[in-house]
Amino acid sequence: MDRRRFEKLSDNAWRVAPFGAMRVPAVIYASEDLLEEMDDKVFDQTTNVAMLPGIVEASYAMPDAHWGYGFPIGGVAAFDPQAGGVVSAGGVGFDISCGVRTHLTSLTREEVLSVQEELADALYALVPVGVGAEGEVVLDRAAMDAMLTGGARWALEQGFGNAKDLLGIEEGGCIEGAEPAAVSERAKERQRREMGTLGSGNHYLEVQEVKHIFDPATAAAYGLERGKCVLTIHCGSRGLGHQIGTEFLREMAVSAQSFGISLPDRELACAPINSELGQRYLGAMRAAINCALANREIVGHIAREVFARFFGKSELPLMFDVSHNTCKLETHRIGGKDRALFVHRKGATRALGPGSASLPEPFRQYGQPVLIGGSMGAGSYVLAGVEQSEDRAFSSACHGAGRRLSRHAATRAWSGRQIVDELRAKGIVVRSPSMRGVAEEAPGAYKDVGAVVDCAEAAGLARKVAYLAPLICIKG
DNA sequence: ATGTCC
């Protein structure tokens, strides 16, 4: 994008003053290099979101923003129901509550390397992965509704995971207000056999080494120790979330006119929060959030069983589990006044600062762990929420590196086999059912995750705590 | 992201 289209607020923040039907400004957090690299579509989409009814303060984009469906991926926007605010299915995305969780291990890099290939084989054999992957858990009608209401708490009752896990999951593992009745039979049917599965695309399970610590005190509070390994899982609500997104997008697009909403882009289909459709979507979306939380809890359980085979009994305590595709009711201080807002984060991570009451005690004073998934070769980062993030984008940060090339362009540039071999030469073992998927997810198809997190830190969205280097990657 | 088009 041409930086001259923006007013420079700082080295890492760029503003577009309202023009046309924009109700608020658009603000993109990016370094000059990242901004130049972004697609013009990010400008169009971020400014389009600023036209939606009831939007508060500004339409934001994170440093990893790229072209998405309606909203940019890496978009953050908050709406006030008292001011005609809307909820948008495209503002959450198709993979509702897609997110990342990281488990701690007491294993050293050497211990993992001594069984690297075998451990990769076992994880790949036992964690269902790929398009249409099905698991051992099959839900009947009653179990489906209990799962959609109970989230990770339900998974725990079924014998998956440890009770302590709930403390480390957003919302304590279960979001209130889920309405299984608002979820179609078709969405439920698609999910019936998909619990405890990874899925495809950018989803993965990785064993990573804590390679570098930037903030020793916070790392210690999070349980991260240099040279030790962690297990990170990135997946979402599978077929259920996708089906809910598809159905509500269609319904919202059809109904927009009846609500008197004129859409700058049909993909921005939305409904007033205070409408039957808006409430029904929120109930279904929260059910999908619980589905994703339960899904990750079960995948974590399977991984723990695999680790127990190799290394004996170990707890693999959960460090944190955080979603990056959600719309959540939160209280934010706007102009000195607390307001209840519906915050859409699409490819953006909640990043609560120190002292937030909803953070678990062990690390409340350090701020929320913000888990940033990099690409296969580039590694990942753990960040921490900072106080000033509240004034930047409702306490939000980036969620990953962000794509540089489209999936199609990536498959033209690389073969999956070539990528697997190159990563093996670097000491990273990859297992995947889809070599095309690996090519689409090639490290070169993503921006430099280091530059993205440096920018997030410089912009005051979050601060760097640790860098994680992959040793094993199970890829969807 | 996705039973990669009901």
GROMACS .gro file of N, CA, C and O in nm, chain A residues 174-272:
model
  396
  174CYS      N    1  -1.525  -2.196   2.913
  174CYS     CA    2  -1.667  -2.204   2.874
  174CYS      C    3  -1.727  -2.064   2.869
  174CYS      O    4  -1.729  -1.995   2.971
  175ILE      N    5  -1.772  -2.023   2.752
  175ILE     CA    6  -1.833  -1.890   2.741
  175ILE      C    7  -1.982  -1.900   2.769
  175ILE      O    8  -2.049  -1.995   2.727
  176GLU      N    9  -2.032  -1.801   2.842
  176GLU     CA   10  -2.176  -1.795   2.874
  176GLU      C   11  -2.254  -1.751   2.750
  176GLU      O   12  -2.200  -1.687   2.661
  177GLY      N   13  -2.380  -1.786   2.749
  177GLY     CA   14  -2.469  -1.733   2.645
  177GLY      C   15  -2.472  -1.815   2.516
  177GLY      O   16  -2.526  -1.770   2.415
  178ALA      N   17  -2.414  -1.936   2.520
  178ALA     CA   18  -2.422  -2.022   2.401
  178ALA      C   19  -2.565  -2.075   2.388
  178ALA      O   20  -2.629  -2.109   2.486
  179GLU      N   21  -2.613  -2.080   2.264
  179GLU     CA   22  -2.749  -2.128   2.238
  179GLU      C   23  -2.744  -2.242   2.136
  179GLU      O   24  -2.751  -2.218   2.014
  180PRO      N   25  -2.734  -2.366   2.183
  180PRO     CA   26  -2.731  -2.479   2.088
  180PRO      C   27  -2.852  -2.478   1.994
  180PRO      O   28  -2.840  -2.522   1.880
  181ALA      N   29  -2.965  -2.424   2.040
  181ALA     CA   30  -3.085  -2.422   1.956
  181ALA      C   31  -3.067  -2.329   1.836
  181ALA      O   32  -3.139  -2.342   1.737
  182ALA      N   33  -2.972  -2.235   1.846
  182ALA     CA   34  -2.947  -2.143   1.735
  182ALA      C   35  -2.853  -2.203   1.631
  182ALA      O   36  -2.827  -2.142   1.528
  183VAL      N   37  -2.800  -2.322   1.659
  183VAL     CA   38  -2.708  -2.390   1.567
  183VAL      C   39  -2.787  -2.490   1.483
  183VAL      O   40  -2.863  -2.571   1.537
  184SER      N   41  -2.773  -2.482   1.351
  184SER     CA   42  -2.852  -2.567   1.262
  184SER      C   43  -2.815  -2.715   1.280
  184SER      O   44  -2.705  -2.749   1.322
  185GLU      N   45  -2.909  -2.800   1.241
  185GLU     CA   46  -2.885  -2.944   1.245
  185GLU      C   47  -2.768  -2.981   1.156
  185GLU      O   48  -2.690  -3.070   1.187
  186ARG      N   49  -2.758  -2.910   1.045
  186ARG     CA   50  -2.651  -2.941   0.951
  186ARG      C   51  -2.513  -2.911   1.011
  186ARG      O   52  -2.418  -2.987   0.993
  187ALA      N   53  -2.505  -2.797   1.082
  187ALA     CA   54  -2.377  -2.763   1.147
  187ALA      C   55  -2.342  -2.869   1.251
  187ALA      O   56  -2.227  -2.912   1.262
  188LYS      N   57  -2.443  -2.912   1.327
  188LYS     CA   58  -2.419  -3.014   1.430
  188LYS      C   59  -2.379  -3.147   1.366
  188LYS      O   60  -2.290  -3.217   1.416
  189GLU      N   61  -2.445  -3.181   1.257
  189GLU     CA   62  -2.415  -3.307   1.189
  189GLU      C   63  -2.270  -3.308   1.140
  189GLU      O   64  -2.199  -3.408   1.153
  190ARG      N   65  -2.226  -3.193   1.085
  190ARG     CA   66  -2.088  -3.187   1.035
  190ARG      C   67  -1.987  -3.207   1.147
  190ARG      O   68  -1.876  -3.253   1.124
  191GLN      N   69  -2.026  -3.167   1.269
  191GLN     CA   70  -1.931  -3.173   1.381
  191GLN      C   71  -1.934  -3.306   1.456
  191GLN      O   72  -1.847  -3.332   1.538
  192ARG      N   73  -2.033  -3.389   1.426
  192ARG     CA   74  -2.061  -3.509   1.507
  192ARG      C   75  -1.937  -3.595   1.533
  192ARG      O   76  -1.919  -3.648   1.643
  193ARG      N   77  -1.852  -3.608   1.432
  193ARG     CA   78  -1.733  -3.694   1.445
  193ARG      C   79  -1.603  -3.615   1.438
  193ARG      O   80  -1.497  -3.672   1.414
  194GLU      N   81  -1.611  -3.484   1.453
  194GLU     CA   82  -1.490  -3.401   1.432
  194GLU      C   83  -1.429  -3.346   1.561
  194GLU      O   84  -1.338  -3.262   1.555
  195MET      N   85  -1.476  -3.393   1.676
  195MET     CA   86  -1.416  -3.344   1.801
  195MET      C   87  -1.276  -3.402   1.818
  195MET      O   88  -1.253  -3.519   1.786
  196GLY      N   89  -1.185  -3.320   1.868
  196GLY     CA   90  -1.049  -3.367   1.891
  196GLY      C   91  -0.971  -3.385   1.762
  196GLY      O   92  -0.886  -3.472   1.751
  197THR      N   93  -1.001  -3.301   1.662
  197THR     CA   94  -0.929  -3.307   1.534
  197THR      C   95  -0.871  -3.170   1.501
  197THR      O   96  -0.924  -3.066   1.539
  198LEU      N   97  -0.762  -3.175   1.425
  198LEU     CA   98  -0.685  -3.052   1.399
  198LEU      C   99  -0.741  -2.973   1.282
  198LEU      O  100  -0.742  -2.850   1.284
  199GLY      N  101  -0.785  -3.043   1.177
  199GLY     CA  102  -0.829  -2.973   1.057
  199GLY      C  103  -0.713  -2.946   0.965
  199GLY      O  104  -0.608  -3.011   0.974
  200SER      N  105  -0.732  -2.848   0.875
  200SER     CA  106  -0.632  -2.825   0.770
  200SER      C  107  -0.592  -2.678   0.766
  200SER      O  108  -0.608  -2.605   0.863
  201GLY      N  109  -0.541  -2.635   0.649
  201GLY     CA  110  -0.504  -2.494   0.634
  201GLY      C  111  -0.385  -2.458   0.720
  201GLY      O  112  -0.283  -2.527   0.719
  202ASN      N  113  -0.399  -2.350   0.798
  202ASN     CA  114  -0.285  -2.307   0.880
  202ASN      C  115  -0.284  -2.375   1.017
  202ASN      O  116  -0.206  -2.338   1.105
  203HIS      N  117  -0.371  -2.472   1.038
  203HIS     CA  118  -0.375  -2.539   1.168
  203HIS      C  119  -0.258  -2.636   1.184
  203HIS      O  120  -0.212  -2.694   1.087
  204TYR      N  121  -0.213  -2.650   1.307
  204TYR     CA  122  -0.098  -2.738   1.330
  204TYR      C  123  -0.088  -2.776   1.477
  204TYR      O  124  -0.153  -2.716   1.564
  205LEU      N  125  -0.005  -2.876   1.500
  205LEU     CA  126   0.041  -2.910   1.634
  205LEU      C  127   0.193  -2.908   1.627
  205LEU      O  128   0.250  -2.971   1.537
  206GLU      N  129   0.257  -2.835   1.716
  206GLU     CA  130   0.404  -2.829   1.712
  206GLU      C  131   0.466  -2.860   1.847
  206GLU      O  132   0.410  -2.823   1.952
  207VAL      N  133   0.580  -2.926   1.843
  207VAL     CA  134   0.667  -2.934   1.960
  207VAL      C  135   0.776  -2.830   1.935
  207VAL      O  136   0.839  -2.830   1.829
  208GLN      N  137   0.791  -2.740   2.030
  208GLN     CA  138   0.880  -2.626   2.009
  208GLN      C  139   0.978  -2.612   2.126
  208GLN      O  140   0.945  -2.646   2.240
  209GLU      N  141   1.095  -2.562   2.094
  209GLU     CA  142   1.194  -2.533   2.198
  209GLU      C  143   1.185  -2.385   2.236
  209GLU      O  144   1.176  -2.299   2.148
  210VAL      N  145   1.187  -2.359   2.366
  210VAL     CA  146   1.195  -2.218   2.410
  210VAL      C  147   1.338  -2.172   2.381
  210VAL      O  148   1.431  -2.209   2.452
  211LYS      N  149   1.352  -2.098   2.274
  211LYS     CA  150   1.485  -2.069   2.220
  211LYS      C  151   1.541  -1.939   2.278
  211LYS      O  152   1.663  -1.926   2.295
  212HIS      N  153   1.454  -1.845   2.304
  212HIS     CA  154   1.502  -1.715   2.351
  212HIS      C  155   1.400  -1.652   2.445
  212HIS      O  156   1.281  -1.660   2.420
  213ILE      N  157   1.452  -1.593   2.552
  213ILE     CA  158   1.364  -1.523   2.647
  213ILE      C  159   1.393  -1.373   2.637
  213ILE      O  160   1.509  -1.331   2.648
  214PHE      N  161   1.289  -1.294   2.616
  214PHE     CA  162   1.306  -1.149   2.610
  214PHE      C  163   1.275  -1.084   2.745
  214PHE      O  164   1.329  -0.979   2.778
  215ASP      N  165   1.183  -1.144   2.820
  215ASP     CA  166   1.135  -1.086   2.945
  215ASP      C  167   1.139  -1.195   3.053
  215ASP      O  168   1.042  -1.271   3.068
  216PRO      N  169   1.252  -1.206   3.124
  216PRO     CA  170   1.271  -1.319   3.217
  216PRO      C  171   1.163  -1.329   3.325
  216PRO      O  172   1.116  -1.441   3.355
  217ALA      N  173   1.123  -1.218   3.382
  217ALA     CA  174   1.025  -1.224   3.492
  217ALA      C  175   0.891  -1.277   3.442
  217ALA      O  176   0.830  -1.364   3.505
  218THR      N  177   0.846  -1.227   3.327
  218THR     CA  178   0.718  -1.272   3.274
  218THR      C  179   0.727  -1.417   3.226
  218THR      O  180   0.636  -1.497   3.251
  219ALA      N  181   0.838  -1.451   3.162
  219ALA     CA  182   0.857  -1.589   3.116
  219ALA      C  183   0.849  -1.684   3.235
  219ALA      O  184   0.784  -1.789   3.228
  220ALA      N  185   0.914  -1.648   3.344
  220ALA     CA  186   0.913  -1.732   3.464
  220ALA      C  187   0.771  -1.746   3.517
  220ALA      O  188   0.727  -1.856   3.555
  221ALA      N  189   0.697  -1.637   3.518
  221ALA     CA  190   0.558  -1.643   3.566
  221ALA      C  191   0.472  -1.731   3.476
  221ALA      O  192   0.381  -1.800   3.523
  222TYR      N  193   0.501  -1.732   3.348
  222TYR     CA  194   0.426  -1.815   3.254
  222TYR      C  195   0.474  -1.961   3.258
  222TYR      O  196   0.411  -2.048   3.198
  223GLY      N  197   0.590  -1.987   3.320
  223GLY     CA  198   0.645  -2.122   3.325
  223GLY      C  199   0.738  -2.154   3.210
  223GLY      O  200   0.771  -2.271   3.188
  224LEU      N  201   0.779  -2.053   3.135
  224LEU     CA  202   0.867  -2.076   3.019
  224LEU      C  203   1.012  -2.070   3.062
  224LEU      O  204   1.055  -1.975   3.127
  225GLU      N  205   1.087  -2.173   3.022
  225GLU     CA  206   1.227  -2.183   3.060
  225GLU      C  207   1.310  -2.208   2.936
  225GLU      O  208   1.278  -2.298   2.857
  226ARG      N  209   1.415  -2.132   2.917
  226ARG     CA  210   1.500  -2.146   2.798
  226ARG      C  211   1.556  -2.288   2.790
  226ARG      O  212   1.602  -2.343   2.890
  227GLY      N  213   1.549  -2.348   2.670
  227GLY     CA  214   1.603  -2.483   2.651
  227GLY      C  215   1.500  -2.593   2.674
  227GLY      O  216   1.521  -2.707   2.634
  228LYS      N  217   1.388  -2.559   2.739
  228LYS     CA  218   1.282  -2.658   2.759
  228LYS      C  219   1.186  -2.654   2.639
  228LYS      O  220   1.183  -2.557   2.564
  229CYS      N  221   1.109  -2.762   2.626
  229CYS     CA  222   1.018  -2.770   2.512
  229CYS      C  223   0.873  -2.743   2.554
  229CYS      O  224   0.836  -2.767   2.670
  230VAL      N  225   0.796  -2.695   2.462
  230VAL     CA  226   0.653  -2.675   2.482
  230VAL      C  227   0.578  -2.741   2.366
  230VAL      O  228   0.637  -2.776   2.264
  231LEU      N  229   0.449  -2.759   2.386
  231LEU     CA  230   0.361  -2.818   2.285
  231LEU      C  231   0.255  -2.714   2.251
  231LEU      O  232   0.187  -2.664   2.342
  232THR      N  233   0.244  -2.679   2.123
  232THR     CA  234   0.148  -2.576   2.084
  232THR      C  235   0.049  -2.633   1.984
  232THR      O  236   0.088  -2.703   1.889
  233ILE      N  237  -0.079  -2.603   2.008
  233ILE     CA  238  -0.188  -2.653   1.922
  233ILE      C  239  -0.263  -2.534   1.865
  233ILE      O  240  -0.301  -2.443   1.939
  234HIS      N  241  -0.282  -2.534   1.734
  234HIS     CA  242  -0.355  -2.426   1.666
  234HIS      C  243  -0.469  -2.489   1.587
  234HIS      O  244  -0.445  -2.557   1.488
  235CYS      N  245  -0.592  -2.472   1.635
  235CYS     CA  246  -0.707  -2.521   1.558
  235CYS      C  247  -0.833  -2.452   1.608
  235CYS      O  248  -0.828  -2.369   1.699
  236GLY      N  249  -0.946  -2.485   1.548
  236GLY     CA  250  -1.068  -2.410   1.579
  236GLY      C  251  -1.191  -2.496   1.591
  236GLY      O  252  -1.185  -2.605   1.648
  237SER      N  253  -1.302  -2.447   1.536
  237SER     CA  254  -1.432  -2.512   1.556
  237SER      C  255  -1.474  -2.595   1.436
  237SER      O  256  -1.592  -2.627   1.422
  238ARG      N  257  -1.376  -2.626   1.349
  238ARG     CA  258  -1.397  -2.725   1.241
  238ARG      C  259  -1.524  -2.701   1.159
  238ARG      O  260  -1.560  -2.589   1.132
  239GLY      N  261  -1.592  -2.807   1.123
  239GLY     CA  262  -1.706  -2.794   1.034
  239GLY      C  263  -1.821  -2.715   1.093
  239GLY      O  264  -1.894  -2.645   1.021
  240LEU      N  265  -1.836  -2.723   1.225
  240LEU     CA  266  -1.948  -2.654   1.291
  240LEU      C  267  -1.938  -2.503   1.275
  240LEU      O  268  -2.033  -2.437   1.234
  241GLY      N  269  -1.821  -2.449   1.307
  241GLY     CA  270  -1.802  -2.304   1.296
  241GLY      C  271  -1.816  -2.257   1.152
  241GLY      O  272  -1.876  -2.154   1.125
  242HIS      N  273  -1.763  -2.337   1.061
  242HIS     CA  274  -1.768  -2.302   0.920
  242HIS      C  275  -1.913  -2.298   0.871
  242HIS      O  276  -1.954  -2.207   0.799
  243GLN      N  277  -1.991  -2.397   0.912
  243GLN     CA  278  -2.131  -2.404   0.869
  243GLN      C  279  -2.211  -2.287   0.928
  243GLN      O  280  -2.293  -2.226   0.859
  244ILE      N  281  -2.187  -2.255   1.055
  244ILE     CA  282  -2.255  -2.142   1.118
  244ILE      C  283  -2.220  -2.013   1.044
  244ILE      O  284  -2.308  -1.932   1.011
  245GLY      N  285  -2.092  -1.994   1.014
  245GLY     CA  286  -2.049  -1.875   0.942
  245GLY      C  287  -2.117  -1.864   0.807
  245GLY      O  288  -2.170  -1.759   0.770
  246THR      N  289  -2.120  -1.974   0.734
  246THR     CA  290  -2.180  -1.977   0.600
  246THR      C  291  -2.328  -1.941   0.606
  246THR      O  292  -2.376  -1.855   0.531
  247GLU      N  293  -2.400  -2.003   0.698
  247GLU     CA  294  -2.545  -1.982   0.705
  247GLU      C  295  -2.581  -1.840   0.750
  247GLU      O  296  -2.671  -1.777   0.693
  248PHE      N  297  -2.511  -1.789   0.851
  248PHE     CA  298  -2.545  -1.656   0.900
  248PHE      C  299  -2.499  -1.545   0.807
  248PHE      O  300  -2.565  -1.441   0.798
  249LEU      N  301  -2.390  -1.567   0.736
  249LEU     CA  302  -2.349  -1.469   0.635
  249LEU      C  303  -2.460  -1.450   0.534
  249LEU      O  304  -2.497  -1.338   0.500
  250ARG      N  305  -2.515  -1.562   0.487
  250ARG     CA  306  -2.621  -1.558   0.388
  250ARG      C  307  -2.744  -1.487   0.445
  250ARG      O  308  -2.799  -1.396   0.385
  251GLU      N  309  -2.783  -1.527   0.566
  251GLU     CA  310  -2.903  -1.469   0.627
  251GLU      C  311  -2.886  -1.320   0.653
  251GLU      O  312  -2.977  -1.240   0.631
  252MET      N  313  -2.767  -1.282   0.700
  252MET     CA  314  -2.742  -1.140   0.727
  252MET      C  315  -2.740  -1.057   0.598
  252MET      O  316  -2.788  -0.943   0.596
  253ALA      N  317  -2.686  -1.114   0.491
  253ALA     CA  318  -2.681  -1.042   0.364
  253ALA      C  319  -2.822  -1.017   0.312
  253ALA      O  320  -2.854  -0.908   0.263
  254VAL      N  321  -2.909  -1.117   0.327
  254VAL     CA  322  -3.047  -1.106   0.280
  254VAL      C  323  -3.125  -1.005   0.364
  254VAL      O  324  -3.209  -0.931   0.314
  255SER      N  325  -3.096  -0.999   0.495
  255SER     CA  326  -3.176  -0.918   0.588
  255SER      C  327  -3.128  -0.774   0.603
  255SER      O  328  -3.199  -0.692   0.661
  256ALA      N  329  -3.005  -0.745   0.555
  256ALA     CA  330  -2.946  -0.613   0.583
  256ALA      C  331  -3.041  -0.499   0.548
  256ALA      O  332  -3.060  -0.406   0.627
  257GLN      N  333  -3.102  -0.509   0.430
  257GLN     CA  334  -3.187  -0.400   0.384
  257GLN      C  335  -3.306  -0.378   0.479
  257GLN      O  336  -3.345  -0.264   0.505
  258SER      N  337  -3.361  -0.488   0.530
  258SER     CA  338  -3.477  -0.477   0.620
  258SER      C  339  -3.440  -0.406   0.751
  258SER      O  340  -3.525  -0.354   0.822
  259PHE      N  341  -3.312  -0.408   0.784
  259PHE     CA  342  -3.265  -0.335   0.903
  259PHE      C  343  -3.223  -0.192   0.869
  259PHE      O  344  -3.176  -0.118   0.955
  260GLY      N  345  -3.235  -0.155   0.743
  260GLY     CA  346  -3.196  -0.021   0.700
  260GLY      C  347  -3.045  -0.003   0.695
  260GLY      O  348  -2.993   0.108   0.703
  261ILE      N  349  -2.974  -0.116   0.683
  261ILE     CA  350  -2.827  -0.109   0.676
  261ILE      C  351  -2.784  -0.114   0.531
  261ILE      O  352  -2.822  -0.205   0.458
  262SER      N  353  -2.707  -0.013   0.487
  262SER     CA  354  -2.654  -0.020   0.351
  262SER      C  355  -2.509  -0.065   0.361
  262SER      O  356  -2.428  -0.007   0.433
  263LEU      N  357  -2.480  -0.173   0.291
  263LEU     CA  358  -2.348  -0.235   0.303
  263LEU      C  359  -2.253  -0.185   0.195
  263LEU      O  360  -2.286  -0.189   0.077
  264PRO      N  361  -2.134  -0.138   0.234
  264PRO     CA  362  -2.034  -0.098   0.134
  264PRO      C  363  -1.983  -0.220   0.057
  264PRO      O  364  -1.931  -0.207  -0.053
  265ASP      N  365  -1.999  -0.337   0.116
  265ASP     CA  366  -1.951  -0.462   0.056
  265ASP      C  367  -2.045  -0.572   0.108
  265ASP      O  368  -2.067  -0.581   0.228
  266ARG      N  369  -2.099  -0.652   0.017
  266ARG     CA  370  -2.193  -0.756   0.059
  266ARG      C  371  -2.132  -0.850   0.163
  266ARG      O  372  -2.200  -0.906   0.248
  267GLU      N  373  -1.999  -0.865   0.155
  267GLU     CA  374  -1.931  -0.954   0.249
  267GLU      C  375  -1.932  -0.901   0.392
  267GLU      O  376  -1.896  -0.972   0.485
  268LEU      N  377  -1.972  -0.774   0.409
  268LEU     CA  378  -1.978  -0.716   0.545
  268LEU      C  379  -2.116  -0.738   0.607
  268LEU      O  380  -2.152  -0.669   0.703
  269ALA      N  381  -2.191  -0.832   0.554
  269ALA     CA  382  -2.324  -0.862   0.605
  269ALA      C  383  -2.324  -0.866   0.758
  269ALA      O  384  -2.237  -0.926   0.819
  270CYS      N  385  -2.425  -0.799   0.816
  270CYS     CA  386  -2.430  -0.790   0.961
  270CYS      C  387  -2.575  -0.768   1.004
  270CYS      O  388  -2.663  -0.748   0.920
  271ALA      N  389  -2.600  -0.773   1.132
  271ALA     CA  390  -2.734  -0.748   1.185
  271ALA      C  391  -2.718  -0.668   1.314
  271ALA      O  392  -2.617  -0.682   1.384
  272PRO      N  393  -2.818  -0.585   1.348
  272PRO     CA  394  -2.809  -0.513   1.475
  272PRO      C  395  -2.794  -0.612   1.591
  272PRO      O  396  -2.857  -0.718   1.590
   0.00000   0.00000   0.00000
